[in-house]
mmCIF file of C-alpha atoms in Angstrom:
data_model
loop_
_atom_site.group_PDB
_atom_site.id
_atom_site.type_symbol
_atom_site.label_atom_id
_atom_site.label_comp_id
_atom_site.label_asym_id
_atom_site.label_seq_id
_atom_site.Cartn_x
_atom_site.Cartn_y
_atom_site.Cartn_z
ATOM 1 C CA UNK A 394 102.502 149.897 154.516
ATOM 2 C CA UNK A 395 101.282 146.654 156.171
ATOM 3 C CA UNK A 396 97.396 146.511 155.730
ATOM 4 C CA UNK A 397 94.898 145.117 157.952
ATOM 5 C CA UNK A 398 92.070 142.642 156.179
ATOM 6 C CA UNK A 399 90.229 139.792 157.040
ATOM 7 C CA UNK A 400 91.084 135.912 157.047
ATOM 8 C CA UNK A 401 89.903 132.598 158.235
ATOM 9 C CA UNK A 402 92.055 131.262 160.880
ATOM 10 C CA UNK A 403 92.894 127.731 162.682
ATOM 11 C CA UNK A 404 93.591 128.569 166.446
ATOM 12 C CA UNK A 405 94.188 124.853 167.460
ATOM 13 C CA UNK A 406 93.398 121.226 166.486
ATOM 14 C CA UNK A 407 89.633 120.469 166.032
ATOM 15 C CA UNK A 408 88.688 123.971 166.985
ATOM 16 C CA UNK A 409 86.131 125.614 164.597
ATOM 17 C CA UNK A 410 87.564 128.284 162.669
ATOM 18 C CA UNK A 411 87.060 132.059 163.273
ATOM 19 C CA UNK A 412 87.220 135.448 160.953
ATOM 20 C CA UNK A 413 89.742 137.625 162.225
ATOM 21 C CA UNK A 414 91.385 140.719 161.289
ATOM 22 C CA UNK A 415 95.443 139.765 160.382
ATOM 23 C CA UNK A 416 98.264 141.879 159.112
ATOM 24 C CA UNK A 417 99.427 141.539 155.597
ATOM 25 C CA UNK A 418 102.854 142.976 155.525
ATOM 26 C CA UNK A 419 104.197 144.893 152.377
ATOM 27 C CA UNK A 420 106.039 142.317 149.653
ATOM 28 C CA UNK A 421 109.424 142.205 150.562
ATOM 29 C CA UNK A 422 111.950 140.917 147.656
ATOM 30 C CA UNK A 423 110.951 138.270 145.586
ATOM 31 C CA UNK A 424 107.181 138.574 146.918
ATOM 32 C CA UNK A 425 103.701 139.826 146.179
ATOM 33 C CA UNK A 426 100.451 140.661 147.495
ATOM 34 C CA UNK A 427 97.586 139.192 146.108
ATOM 35 C CA UNK A 428 93.724 140.463 146.380
ATOM 36 C CA UNK A 429 91.831 137.122 146.356
ATOM 37 C CA UNK A 430 89.040 136.825 144.583
ATOM 38 C CA UNK A 431 88.024 133.419 145.259
ATOM 39 C CA UNK A 432 89.244 130.633 146.917
ATOM 40 C CA UNK A 433 87.961 126.782 147.015
ATOM 41 C CA UNK A 434 87.391 125.155 150.327
ATOM 42 C CA UNK A 435 89.943 122.036 149.946
ATOM 43 C CA UNK A 436 89.954 118.856 151.939
ATOM 44 C CA UNK A 437 93.582 119.689 152.885
ATOM 45 C CA UNK A 438 92.222 123.106 154.744
ATOM 46 C CA UNK A 439 90.346 120.431 156.678
ATOM 47 C CA UNK A 440 93.067 118.493 157.406
ATOM 48 C CA UNK A 441 95.163 121.616 158.449
ATOM 49 C CA UNK A 442 92.296 122.222 160.981
ATOM 50 C CA UNK A 443 92.551 118.942 162.332
ATOM 51 C CA UNK A 444 96.253 119.067 162.880
ATOM 52 C CA UNK A 445 97.042 116.073 160.254
ATOM 53 C CA UNK A 446 99.648 118.151 158.667
ATOM 54 C CA UNK A 447 101.364 120.479 160.910
ATOM 55 C CA UNK A 448 101.040 121.620 164.258
ATOM 56 C CA UNK A 449 102.186 125.158 163.600
ATOM 57 C CA UNK A 450 99.092 126.620 164.723
ATOM 58 C CA UNK A 451 97.523 129.321 164.406
ATOM 59 C CA UNK A 452 96.782 128.950 160.566
ATOM 60 C CA UNK A 453 95.463 130.741 158.183
ATOM 61 C CA UNK A 454 93.577 128.691 155.816
ATOM 62 C CA UNK A 455 92.668 128.591 152.230
ATOM 63 C CA UNK A 456 95.276 127.767 149.255
ATOM 64 C CA UNK A 457 92.990 127.043 146.329
ATOM 65 C CA UNK A 458 92.840 130.350 144.914
ATOM 66 C CA UNK A 459 92.970 133.105 142.564
ATOM 67 C CA UNK A 460 93.145 136.739 142.062
ATOM 68 C CA UNK A 461 94.607 140.061 141.335
ATOM 69 C CA UNK A 462 98.353 141.438 141.921
ATOM 70 C CA UNK A 463 98.446 144.367 144.089
ATOM 71 C CA UNK A 464 101.770 145.216 144.594
ATOM 72 C CA UNK A 465 105.239 143.241 144.034
ATOM 73 C CA UNK A 466 108.458 143.054 146.042
ATOM 74 C CA UNK A 467 112.089 144.082 144.562
ATOM 75 C CA UNK A 468 113.535 141.786 141.615
ATOM 76 C CA UNK A 469 109.811 140.465 140.916
ATOM 77 C CA UNK A 470 109.857 140.675 136.840
ATOM 78 C CA UNK A 471 107.522 138.044 136.082
ATOM 79 C CA UNK A 472 103.941 139.219 137.438
ATOM 80 C CA UNK A 473 103.087 143.280 138.453
ATOM 81 C CA UNK A 474 100.486 144.850 139.888
ATOM 82 C CA UNK A 475 96.930 144.106 138.171
ATOM 83 C CA UNK A 476 97.779 140.562 136.625
ATOM 84 C CA UNK A 477 95.139 138.044 137.120
ATOM 85 C CA UNK A 478 96.790 134.755 138.765
ATOM 86 C CA UNK A 479 96.174 131.610 140.047
ATOM 87 C CA UNK A 480 98.305 130.757 143.185
ATOM 88 C CA UNK A 481 100.047 127.615 143.502
ATOM 89 C CA UNK A 482 102.066 125.636 146.268
ATOM 90 C CA UNK A 483 105.114 124.231 143.624
ATOM 91 C CA UNK A 484 106.772 127.421 143.037
ATOM 92 C CA UNK A 485 110.099 125.575 141.273
ATOM 93 C CA UNK A 486 113.242 126.716 142.744
ATOM 94 C CA UNK A 487 115.487 126.248 139.571
ATOM 95 C CA UNK A 488 118.162 124.725 141.666
ATOM 96 C CA UNK A 489 117.535 121.547 143.454
ATOM 97 C CA UNK A 490 118.752 118.506 141.713
ATOM 98 C CA UNK A 491 115.032 117.470 140.547
ATOM 99 C CA UNK A 492 115.283 120.928 138.799
ATOM 100 C CA UNK A 493 118.639 120.726 137.101
ATOM 101 C CA UNK A 494 117.976 117.318 136.269
ATOM 102 C CA UNK A 495 114.867 119.149 134.476
ATOM 103 C CA UNK A 496 111.999 117.340 136.640
ATOM 104 C CA UNK A 497 110.859 120.469 137.704
ATOM 105 C CA UNK A 498 107.883 118.952 138.892
ATOM 106 C CA UNK A 499 109.678 117.204 141.696
ATOM 107 C CA UNK A 500 110.902 119.995 142.826
ATOM 108 C CA UNK A 501 112.229 119.664 146.696
ATOM 109 C CA UNK A 502 112.635 123.552 147.423
ATOM 110 C CA UNK A 503 109.855 125.205 146.589
ATOM 111 C CA UNK A 504 110.170 129.006 146.737
ATOM 112 C CA UNK A 505 107.745 130.473 149.654
ATOM 113 C CA UNK A 506 107.313 134.185 151.127
ATOM 114 C CA UNK A 507 110.155 134.976 153.612
ATOM 115 C CA UNK A 508 107.984 137.014 155.961
ATOM 116 C CA UNK A 509 104.596 136.170 157.893
ATOM 117 C CA UNK A 510 101.140 137.600 158.233
ATOM 118 C CA UNK A 511 100.544 138.034 161.811
ATOM 119 C CA UNK A 512 97.580 138.092 163.903
ATOM 120 C CA UNK A 513 97.025 141.982 165.261
ATOM 121 C CA UNK A 514 98.591 140.688 168.372
ATOM 122 C CA UNK A 515 101.854 140.478 166.423
ATOM 123 C CA UNK A 516 101.824 136.567 166.387
ATOM 124 C CA UNK A 517 102.769 135.218 163.367
ATOM 125 C CA UNK A 518 100.441 132.796 161.337
ATOM 126 C CA UNK A 519 101.063 129.563 159.115
ATOM 127 C CA UNK A 520 99.742 129.886 156.112
ATOM 128 C CA UNK A 521 98.066 126.750 154.614
ATOM 129 C CA UNK A 522 99.983 125.306 151.880
ATOM 130 C CA UNK A 523 102.265 128.439 152.177
ATOM 131 C CA UNK A 524 99.547 130.377 150.923
ATOM 132 C CA UNK A 525 96.822 131.282 153.347
ATOM 133 C CA UNK A 526 94.240 132.839 150.798
ATOM 134 C CA UNK A 527 91.071 132.687 152.993
ATOM 135 C CA UNK A 528 91.599 135.989 153.158
ATOM 136 C CA UNK A 529 90.863 139.253 151.467
ATOM 137 C CA UNK A 530 94.911 139.516 150.586
ATOM 138 C CA UNK A 531 97.723 137.321 151.313
ATOM 139 C CA UNK A 532 101.358 137.527 150.671
ATOM 140 C CA UNK A 533 103.031 134.949 149.128
ATOM 141 C CA UNK A 534 106.532 134.146 147.159
ATOM 142 C CA UNK A 535 106.028 135.565 143.334
ATOM 143 C CA UNK A 536 106.894 132.206 141.856
ATOM 144 C CA UNK A 537 103.389 131.560 143.536
ATOM 145 C CA UNK A 538 101.833 133.499 141.230
ATOM 146 C CA UNK A 539 100.673 131.968 137.486
ATOM 147 C CA UNK A 540 99.378 134.592 135.349
ATOM 148 C CA UNK A 541 96.485 133.417 132.775
ATOM 149 C CA UNK A 542 93.764 134.700 130.908
ATOM 150 C CA UNK A 543 91.817 137.355 132.959
ATOM 151 C CA UNK A 544 88.360 136.209 130.888
ATOM 152 C CA UNK A 545 88.194 133.204 133.445
ATOM 153 C CA UNK A 546 85.751 133.571 136.139
ATOM 154 C CA UNK A 547 87.947 133.657 139.620
ATOM 155 C CA UNK A 548 85.409 131.021 141.432
ATOM 156 C CA UNK A 549 86.816 128.278 138.353
ATOM 157 C CA UNK A 550 90.094 129.504 137.846
ATOM 158 C CA UNK A 551 91.366 129.086 141.973
ATOM 159 C CA UNK A 552 90.373 125.454 141.243
ATOM 160 C CA UNK A 553 93.035 124.830 139.262
ATOM 161 C CA UNK A 554 95.262 125.683 141.958
ATOM 162 C CA UNK A 555 94.978 122.132 143.910
ATOM 163 C CA UNK A 556 92.362 119.670 143.571
ATOM 164 C CA UNK A 557 91.060 120.016 139.670
ATOM 165 C CA UNK A 558 94.661 120.006 138.711
ATOM 166 C CA UNK A 559 95.506 117.142 141.148
ATOM 167 C CA UNK A 560 92.998 115.020 139.251
ATOM 168 C CA UNK A 561 93.602 115.744 135.925
ATOM 169 C CA UNK A 562 96.917 115.746 136.401
ATOM 170 C CA UNK A 563 96.692 112.400 138.143
ATOM 171 C CA UNK A 564 95.371 111.241 134.575
ATOM 172 C CA UNK A 565 97.346 113.264 132.006
ATOM 173 C CA UNK A 566 100.638 113.941 133.738
ATOM 174 C CA UNK A 567 101.277 110.684 135.719
ATOM 175 C CA UNK A 568 98.874 108.201 134.281
ATOM 176 C CA UNK A 569 99.881 109.205 130.849
ATOM 177 C CA UNK A 570 96.275 108.152 129.480
ATOM 178 C CA UNK A 571 95.752 108.379 125.700
ATOM 179 C CA UNK A 572 93.549 107.979 123.034
ATOM 180 C CA UNK A 573 91.849 104.699 123.271
ATOM 181 C CA UNK A 574 92.651 103.723 126.711
ATOM 182 C CA UNK A 575 90.593 102.334 129.052
ATOM 183 C CA UNK A 576 90.647 104.240 133.060
ATOM 184 C CA UNK A 577 89.125 103.511 136.148
ATOM 185 C CA UNK A 578 88.915 106.105 138.811
ATOM 186 C CA UNK A 579 88.034 105.026 142.119
ATOM 187 C CA UNK A 580 86.555 107.832 144.810
ATOM 188 C CA UNK A 581 84.736 110.412 142.729
ATOM 189 C CA UNK A 582 84.876 113.928 144.788
ATOM 190 C CA UNK A 583 86.465 117.043 143.656
ATOM 191 C CA UNK A 584 89.676 115.403 142.793
ATOM 192 C CA UNK A 585 88.556 111.777 141.476
ATOM 193 C CA UNK A 586 86.089 113.769 139.043
ATOM 194 C CA UNK A 587 88.529 115.847 137.889
ATOM 195 C CA UNK A 588 90.512 112.739 136.763
ATOM 196 C CA UNK A 589 87.390 111.265 135.029
ATOM 197 C CA UNK A 590 87.664 114.912 133.245
ATOM 198 C CA UNK A 591 91.687 114.372 132.587
ATOM 199 C CA UNK A 592 90.667 110.956 131.185
ATOM 200 C CA UNK A 593 88.132 112.574 128.752
ATOM 201 C CA UNK A 594 90.029 115.131 127.617
ATOM 202 C CA UNK A 595 92.824 112.830 127.045
ATOM 203 C CA UNK A 596 90.698 110.598 124.719
ATOM 204 C CA UNK A 597 90.009 107.716 126.867
ATOM 205 C CA UNK A 598 87.470 105.147 125.404
ATOM 206 C CA UNK A 599 86.531 103.617 128.490
ATOM 207 C CA UNK A 600 86.225 105.706 131.817
ATOM 208 C CA UNK A 601 84.945 103.807 134.684
ATOM 209 C CA UNK A 602 84.050 105.717 137.657
ATOM 210 C CA UNK A 603 83.814 104.259 141.054
ATOM 211 C CA UNK A 604 82.054 105.332 144.456
ATOM 212 C CA UNK A 605 79.802 104.659 147.123
ATOM 213 C CA UNK A 606 77.612 107.831 146.425
ATOM 214 C CA UNK A 607 75.181 108.053 143.715
ATOM 215 C CA UNK A 608 75.143 111.631 143.561
ATOM 216 C CA UNK A 609 79.151 111.714 143.191
ATOM 217 C CA UNK A 610 78.647 108.897 140.144
ATOM 218 C CA UNK A 611 75.935 110.822 138.652
ATOM 219 C CA UNK A 612 78.519 114.182 138.449
ATOM 220 C CA UNK A 613 81.232 111.511 137.060
ATOM 221 C CA UNK A 614 78.825 110.713 133.974
ATOM 222 C CA UNK A 615 78.841 114.768 133.293
ATOM 223 C CA UNK A 616 82.480 114.816 133.325
ATOM 224 C CA UNK A 617 82.419 112.189 130.748
ATOM 225 C CA UNK A 618 82.280 108.611 132.665
ATOM 226 C CA UNK A 619 81.103 105.975 130.284
ATOM 227 C CA UNK A 620 80.087 103.551 133.317
ATOM 228 C CA UNK A 621 79.582 103.791 136.847
ATOM 229 C CA UNK A 622 79.986 101.310 139.355
ATOM 230 C CA UNK A 623 78.087 101.601 143.029
ATOM 231 C CA UNK A 624 80.676 99.780 145.297
ATOM 232 C CA UNK A 625 77.991 99.643 148.096
ATOM 233 C CA UNK A 626 76.421 96.937 145.700
ATOM 234 C CA UNK A 627 79.121 95.153 143.502
ATOM 235 C CA UNK A 628 82.770 94.154 143.511
ATOM 236 C CA UNK A 629 84.522 97.176 141.731
ATOM 237 C CA UNK A 630 87.389 95.003 140.861
ATOM 238 C CA UNK A 631 84.919 92.615 139.266
ATOM 239 C CA UNK A 632 82.917 95.580 137.986
ATOM 240 C CA UNK A 633 86.299 97.005 136.027
ATOM 241 C CA UNK A 634 87.250 93.792 134.609
ATOM 242 C CA UNK A 635 84.013 93.506 133.199
ATOM 243 C CA UNK A 636 83.801 96.404 131.494
ATOM 244 C CA UNK A 637 87.155 96.214 130.181
ATOM 245 C CA UNK A 638 86.502 92.615 128.525
ATOM 246 C CA UNK A 639 88.117 90.677 131.404
ATOM 247 C CA UNK A 640 91.185 92.526 131.246
ATOM 248 C CA UNK A 641 90.993 95.579 133.646
ATOM 249 C CA UNK A 642 91.826 98.990 133.120
ATOM 250 C CA UNK A 643 94.745 100.508 131.057
ATOM 251 C CA UNK A 644 94.819 103.338 134.202
ATOM 252 C CA UNK A 645 93.723 103.002 137.550
ATOM 253 C CA UNK A 646 93.597 105.940 139.559
ATOM 254 C CA UNK A 647 92.621 105.621 143.566
ATOM 255 C CA UNK A 648 92.012 109.101 144.232
ATOM 256 C CA UNK A 649 90.528 107.666 148.013
ATOM 257 C CA UNK A 650 93.873 107.061 149.492
ATOM 258 C CA UNK A 651 93.230 104.316 152.023
ATOM 259 C CA UNK A 652 95.192 100.655 151.660
ATOM 260 C CA UNK A 653 91.772 99.027 150.589
ATOM 261 C CA UNK A 654 90.997 101.153 147.627
ATOM 262 C CA UNK A 655 94.791 101.057 146.358
ATOM 263 C CA UNK A 656 94.662 97.052 146.723
ATOM 264 C CA UNK A 657 91.215 97.773 144.412
ATOM 265 C CA UNK A 658 93.105 99.508 142.002
ATOM 266 C CA UNK A 659 96.014 97.165 141.857
ATOM 267 C CA UNK A 660 94.043 94.067 141.072
ATOM 268 C CA UNK A 661 91.653 95.903 138.509
ATOM 269 C CA UNK A 662 94.477 97.649 136.376
ATOM 270 C CA UNK A 663 95.299 95.215 133.084
ATOM 271 C CA UNK A 664 98.533 93.292 133.923
ATOM 272 C CA UNK A 665 100.662 96.255 131.803
ATOM 273 C CA UNK A 666 98.778 98.549 133.119
ATOM 274 C CA UNK A 667 99.237 101.696 135.708
ATOM 275 C CA UNK A 668 97.826 102.351 139.432
ATOM 276 C CA UNK A 669 97.938 105.891 140.093
ATOM 277 C CA UNK A 670 97.731 106.990 143.709
ATOM 278 C CA UNK A 671 96.287 110.750 144.093
ATOM 279 C CA UNK A 672 93.997 110.169 147.001
ATOM 280 C CA UNK A 673 96.540 111.370 150.430
ATOM 281 C CA UNK A 674 96.517 108.685 152.773
ATOM 282 C CA UNK A 675 97.513 109.529 156.506
ATOM 283 C CA UNK A 676 100.576 108.696 158.079
ATOM 284 C CA UNK A 677 99.248 105.832 159.887
ATOM 285 C CA UNK A 678 98.270 103.837 156.920
ATOM 286 C CA UNK A 679 100.558 100.957 155.879
ATOM 287 C CA UNK A 680 100.137 99.327 152.229
ATOM 288 C CA UNK A 681 97.840 95.926 152.025
ATOM 289 C CA UNK A 682 99.291 92.670 152.017
ATOM 290 C CA UNK A 683 99.694 91.155 148.612
ATOM 291 C CA UNK A 684 101.858 88.582 147.842
ATOM 292 C CA UNK A 685 105.135 89.873 146.330
ATOM 293 C CA UNK A 686 104.535 87.474 143.317
ATOM 294 C CA UNK A 687 101.641 89.341 142.366
ATOM 295 C CA UNK A 688 103.834 92.663 141.694
ATOM 296 C CA UNK A 689 106.279 90.684 139.880
ATOM 297 C CA UNK A 690 103.796 88.772 137.378
ATOM 298 C CA UNK A 691 101.843 91.642 137.024
ATOM 299 C CA UNK A 692 104.254 93.909 135.494
ATOM 300 C CA UNK A 693 103.171 97.690 134.808
ATOM 301 C CA UNK A 694 104.021 100.678 137.166
ATOM 302 C CA UNK A 695 102.826 101.790 140.720
ATOM 303 C CA UNK A 696 102.780 105.541 140.840
ATOM 304 C CA UNK A 697 102.015 108.333 143.220
ATOM 305 C CA UNK A 698 100.775 111.632 142.009
ATOM 306 C CA UNK A 699 101.478 114.662 144.071
ATOM 307 C CA UNK A 700 99.912 118.048 142.797
ATOM 308 C CA UNK A 701 99.253 116.066 139.704
ATOM 309 C CA UNK A 702 102.972 116.015 138.630
ATOM 310 C CA UNK A 703 102.174 119.519 137.147
ATOM 311 C CA UNK A 704 104.383 122.421 136.065
ATOM 312 C CA UNK A 705 101.622 125.382 136.751
ATOM 313 C CA UNK A 706 103.303 127.785 134.222
ATOM 314 C CA UNK A 707 102.253 125.266 131.437
ATOM 315 C CA UNK A 708 99.320 123.435 133.028
ATOM 316 C CA UNK A 709 97.354 126.351 134.568
ATOM 317 C CA UNK A 710 97.321 128.513 131.241
ATOM 318 C CA UNK A 711 96.986 125.473 129.062
ATOM 319 C CA UNK A 712 93.679 124.244 131.281
ATOM 320 C CA UNK A 713 92.297 127.715 131.610
ATOM 321 C CA UNK A 714 92.324 128.158 128.037
ATOM 322 C CA UNK A 715 90.395 124.776 127.439
ATOM 323 C CA UNK A 716 88.094 126.098 129.514
ATOM 324 C CA UNK A 717 87.571 129.284 128.041
ATOM 325 C CA UNK A 718 87.096 126.736 124.754
ATOM 326 C CA UNK A 719 84.542 125.193 125.880
ATOM 327 C CA UNK A 720 86.582 121.938 126.566
ATOM 328 C CA UNK A 721 86.691 121.691 130.034
ATOM 329 C CA UNK A 722 83.796 122.374 132.414
ATOM 330 C CA UNK A 723 85.356 123.503 135.311
ATOM 331 C CA UNK A 724 81.782 125.554 136.237
ATOM 332 C CA UNK A 725 80.652 121.848 137.049
ATOM 333 C CA UNK A 726 83.010 121.531 140.204
ATOM 334 C CA UNK A 727 81.176 124.592 141.999
ATOM 335 C CA UNK A 728 78.505 123.406 144.190
ATOM 336 C CA UNK A 729 77.994 126.562 145.877
ATOM 337 C CA UNK A 730 79.906 130.100 146.733
ATOM 338 C CA UNK A 731 79.821 131.691 149.998
ATOM 339 C CA UNK A 732 81.561 133.826 152.207
ATOM 340 C CA UNK A 733 84.395 133.740 154.609
ATOM 341 C CA UNK A 734 81.808 133.078 157.429
ATOM 342 C CA UNK A 735 80.675 130.190 155.536
ATOM 343 C CA UNK A 736 84.335 127.922 155.457
ATOM 344 C CA UNK A 737 83.065 126.100 158.805
ATOM 345 C CA UNK A 738 79.783 125.138 157.521
ATOM 346 C CA UNK A 739 81.602 124.118 154.164
ATOM 347 C CA UNK A 740 83.775 121.722 156.148
ATOM 348 C CA UNK A 741 80.669 120.154 157.479
ATOM 349 C CA UNK A 742 78.781 119.765 154.256
ATOM 350 C CA UNK A 743 82.130 118.598 152.400
ATOM 351 C CA UNK A 744 82.447 115.704 155.118
ATOM 352 C CA UNK A 745 78.641 114.631 154.561
ATOM 353 C CA UNK A 746 79.618 114.126 150.570
ATOM 354 C CA UNK A 747 76.906 117.252 149.864
ATOM 355 C CA UNK A 748 79.687 119.103 147.822
ATOM 356 C CA UNK A 749 82.183 118.962 145.045
ATOM 357 C CA UNK A 750 83.487 122.224 146.199
ATOM 358 C CA UNK A 751 82.168 125.038 148.074
ATOM 359 C CA UNK A 752 84.177 128.648 147.078
ATOM 360 C CA UNK A 753 84.327 131.422 149.143
ATOM 361 C CA UNK A 754 83.938 134.470 146.928
ATOM 362 C CA UNK A 755 85.565 137.707 148.005
#
């Protein structure tokens, strides 16, 4: 039997979201229904509301979530009702070229639910990031459910589903940060501070946090930053070079995703260092003008990091274990907990920089 549940809906570009009743169908083959317990308010959800990602309105928003499997469809064997899971938007297909080559983190054919949730009128909904978890229950592909230790609190577990995983993965998976490295992170919101935490976990000896908001720099210190740079007052490139003995950082992570911050990252790295772009640019942005000889003479690597190059089955489980061991303070990312009705206000707080993460708890 299909079920009626409450969910946060975005009906049109720039319109305030609304909490409405939607219909969640029974899971079909390869699908699962998950009772959502918590879901973080990510900037990507705002991008969906603003029409920056797709114009397939109406959307059921929310994707950074954890909860309990309620039911599964035919052929599902990896999870069962009662399992505590983190939802992901990279359910690897196992068949595309990247998967066949063993590069599962680059899967281009991630599995999603075949059926659609609907409004009471029958109008189909587009689930944000193919998840749609600002809802009491949601329908996903079973592969989007990663079973983890249920000892972790849902409001911190869900954060691994997107932003925190993106930042930690940018440092460890994409940037390859290792013991003794120097790391600079430009932009210390949720993703940037997760990159700081990732660099700390990996054993970086120097971790430089750059932002224009002193509140975020204070948080960066809590996640392991050894130096902070207020970009309103000093040139970030000069400061990063000063803190690294004039060489530049081994790894520079741009968690903002703008041409000007990417250019700063380029010139702030060591000549053989790595730049990682994890902040998401908009489609109208273009690469900054940098003389081609600079690329040639500086060597090193320029990388982008989608979802922190993560494998949910590997990384979610590991990071949950690290949290339960007291080595990864995920609770520090949670600025507030709210209900479904608080999502619109949470968007406003996020745009003002008042929070690292608001988390919807259901």
